[in-house]
C-alpha atoms as one frame of an Amber mdcrd trajectory, in Angstrom:
protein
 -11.821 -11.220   3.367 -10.426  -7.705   2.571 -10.022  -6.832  -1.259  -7.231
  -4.975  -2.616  -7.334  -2.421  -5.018  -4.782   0.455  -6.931  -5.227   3.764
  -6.947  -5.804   5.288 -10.652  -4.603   8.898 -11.349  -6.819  11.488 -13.083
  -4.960  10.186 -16.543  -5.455   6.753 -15.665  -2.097   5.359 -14.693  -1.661
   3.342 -11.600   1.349   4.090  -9.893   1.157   1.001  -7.851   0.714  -1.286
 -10.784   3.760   0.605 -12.463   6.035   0.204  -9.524   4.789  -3.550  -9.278
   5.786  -3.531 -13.398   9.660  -2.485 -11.930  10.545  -5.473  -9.565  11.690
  -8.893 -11.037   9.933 -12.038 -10.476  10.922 -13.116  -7.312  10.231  -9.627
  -5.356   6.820 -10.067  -7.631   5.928 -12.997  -5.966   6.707 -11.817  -2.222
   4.694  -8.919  -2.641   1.986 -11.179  -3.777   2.025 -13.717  -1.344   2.026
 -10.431   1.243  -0.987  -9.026  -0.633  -2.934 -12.464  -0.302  -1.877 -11.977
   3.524  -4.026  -9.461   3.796  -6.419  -9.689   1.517  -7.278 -13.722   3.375
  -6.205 -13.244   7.109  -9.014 -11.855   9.334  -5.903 -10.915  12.135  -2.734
  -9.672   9.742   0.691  -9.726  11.758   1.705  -6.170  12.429   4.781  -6.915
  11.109   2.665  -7.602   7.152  -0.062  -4.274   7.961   0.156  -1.814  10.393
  -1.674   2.049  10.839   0.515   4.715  10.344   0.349   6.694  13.340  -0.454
  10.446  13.093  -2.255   9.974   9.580  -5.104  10.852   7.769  -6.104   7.264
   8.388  -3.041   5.321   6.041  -2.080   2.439   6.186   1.071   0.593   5.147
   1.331  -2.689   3.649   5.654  -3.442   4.129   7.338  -6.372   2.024  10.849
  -7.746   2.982  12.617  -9.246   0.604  16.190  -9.975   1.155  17.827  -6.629
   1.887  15.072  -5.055   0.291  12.109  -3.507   2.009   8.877  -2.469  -0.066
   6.990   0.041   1.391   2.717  -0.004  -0.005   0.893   2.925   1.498  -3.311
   3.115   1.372  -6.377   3.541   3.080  -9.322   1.809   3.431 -13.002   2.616
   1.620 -15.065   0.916   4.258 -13.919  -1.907   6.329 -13.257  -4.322   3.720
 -11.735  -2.485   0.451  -7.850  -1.419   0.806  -6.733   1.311  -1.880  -2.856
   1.100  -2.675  -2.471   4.948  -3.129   1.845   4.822  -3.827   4.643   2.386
  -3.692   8.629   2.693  -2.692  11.820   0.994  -1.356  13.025   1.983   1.557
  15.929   1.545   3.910  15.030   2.907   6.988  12.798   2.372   9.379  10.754
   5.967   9.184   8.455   6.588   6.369   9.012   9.542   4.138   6.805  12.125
   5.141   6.162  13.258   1.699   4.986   9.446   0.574   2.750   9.970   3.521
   1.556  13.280   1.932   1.057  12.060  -1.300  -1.124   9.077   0.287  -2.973
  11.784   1.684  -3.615  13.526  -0.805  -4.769  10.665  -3.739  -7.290   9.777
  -0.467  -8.540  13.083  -0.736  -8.390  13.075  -4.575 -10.129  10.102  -4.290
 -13.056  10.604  -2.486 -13.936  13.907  -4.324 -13.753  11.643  -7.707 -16.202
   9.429  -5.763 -18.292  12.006  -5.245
């Protein structure tokens, strides 16, 4: 069983939780039946979690709902702990490279807090 935490800034908001705080009920629930996905499932479907390839190590968790896509990137602390670092919609298929970056870089900010 993985666990699933957000990211906290230096000020302490969440940028995770305050994208979560923008969607309405239903998209609310889809994204948490996704997180309990992978949070319970030893083996998540690609198509749920997936490695973003020529990262620092982020990952992506992606919620359809409807027309809408939801995009969660993170990284892992270990093998079992998942940090949600950002959150977006997209429309396309490629991921920003500058959500990428800023995963990146709250990793980085992260572990030096850690420290």
């Amino acid at each position: 069983m993985n666990e699933i935490t957000f990211y906290k800034t230096l000020s302490g908001r969440s940028p995770v939780e305050e994208f979560l705080d923008s969607l309405n009920v239903k998209q609310a629930k889809k994204v948490a039946w996704t997180f309990r996905l992978v949070r319970d499932l030893e083996r998540v479907p690609e198509e749920y979690l997936k490695k973003l390839k020529g990262t620092n190590d982020i990952w992506e968790i992606r919620v359809q709902f409807g027309n809408n896509i939801f995009r969660f990137l993170g990284f892992y602390d270990g093998s079992k702990l998942m940090i949600l670092t950002n959150a977006f919609a997209k429309k396309s298929q490629k991921t920003k490279k500058d959500e990428i970056d800023l995963a990146e870089q709250r990793k980085k900010e992260y572990y030096e807090r850690k420290k």
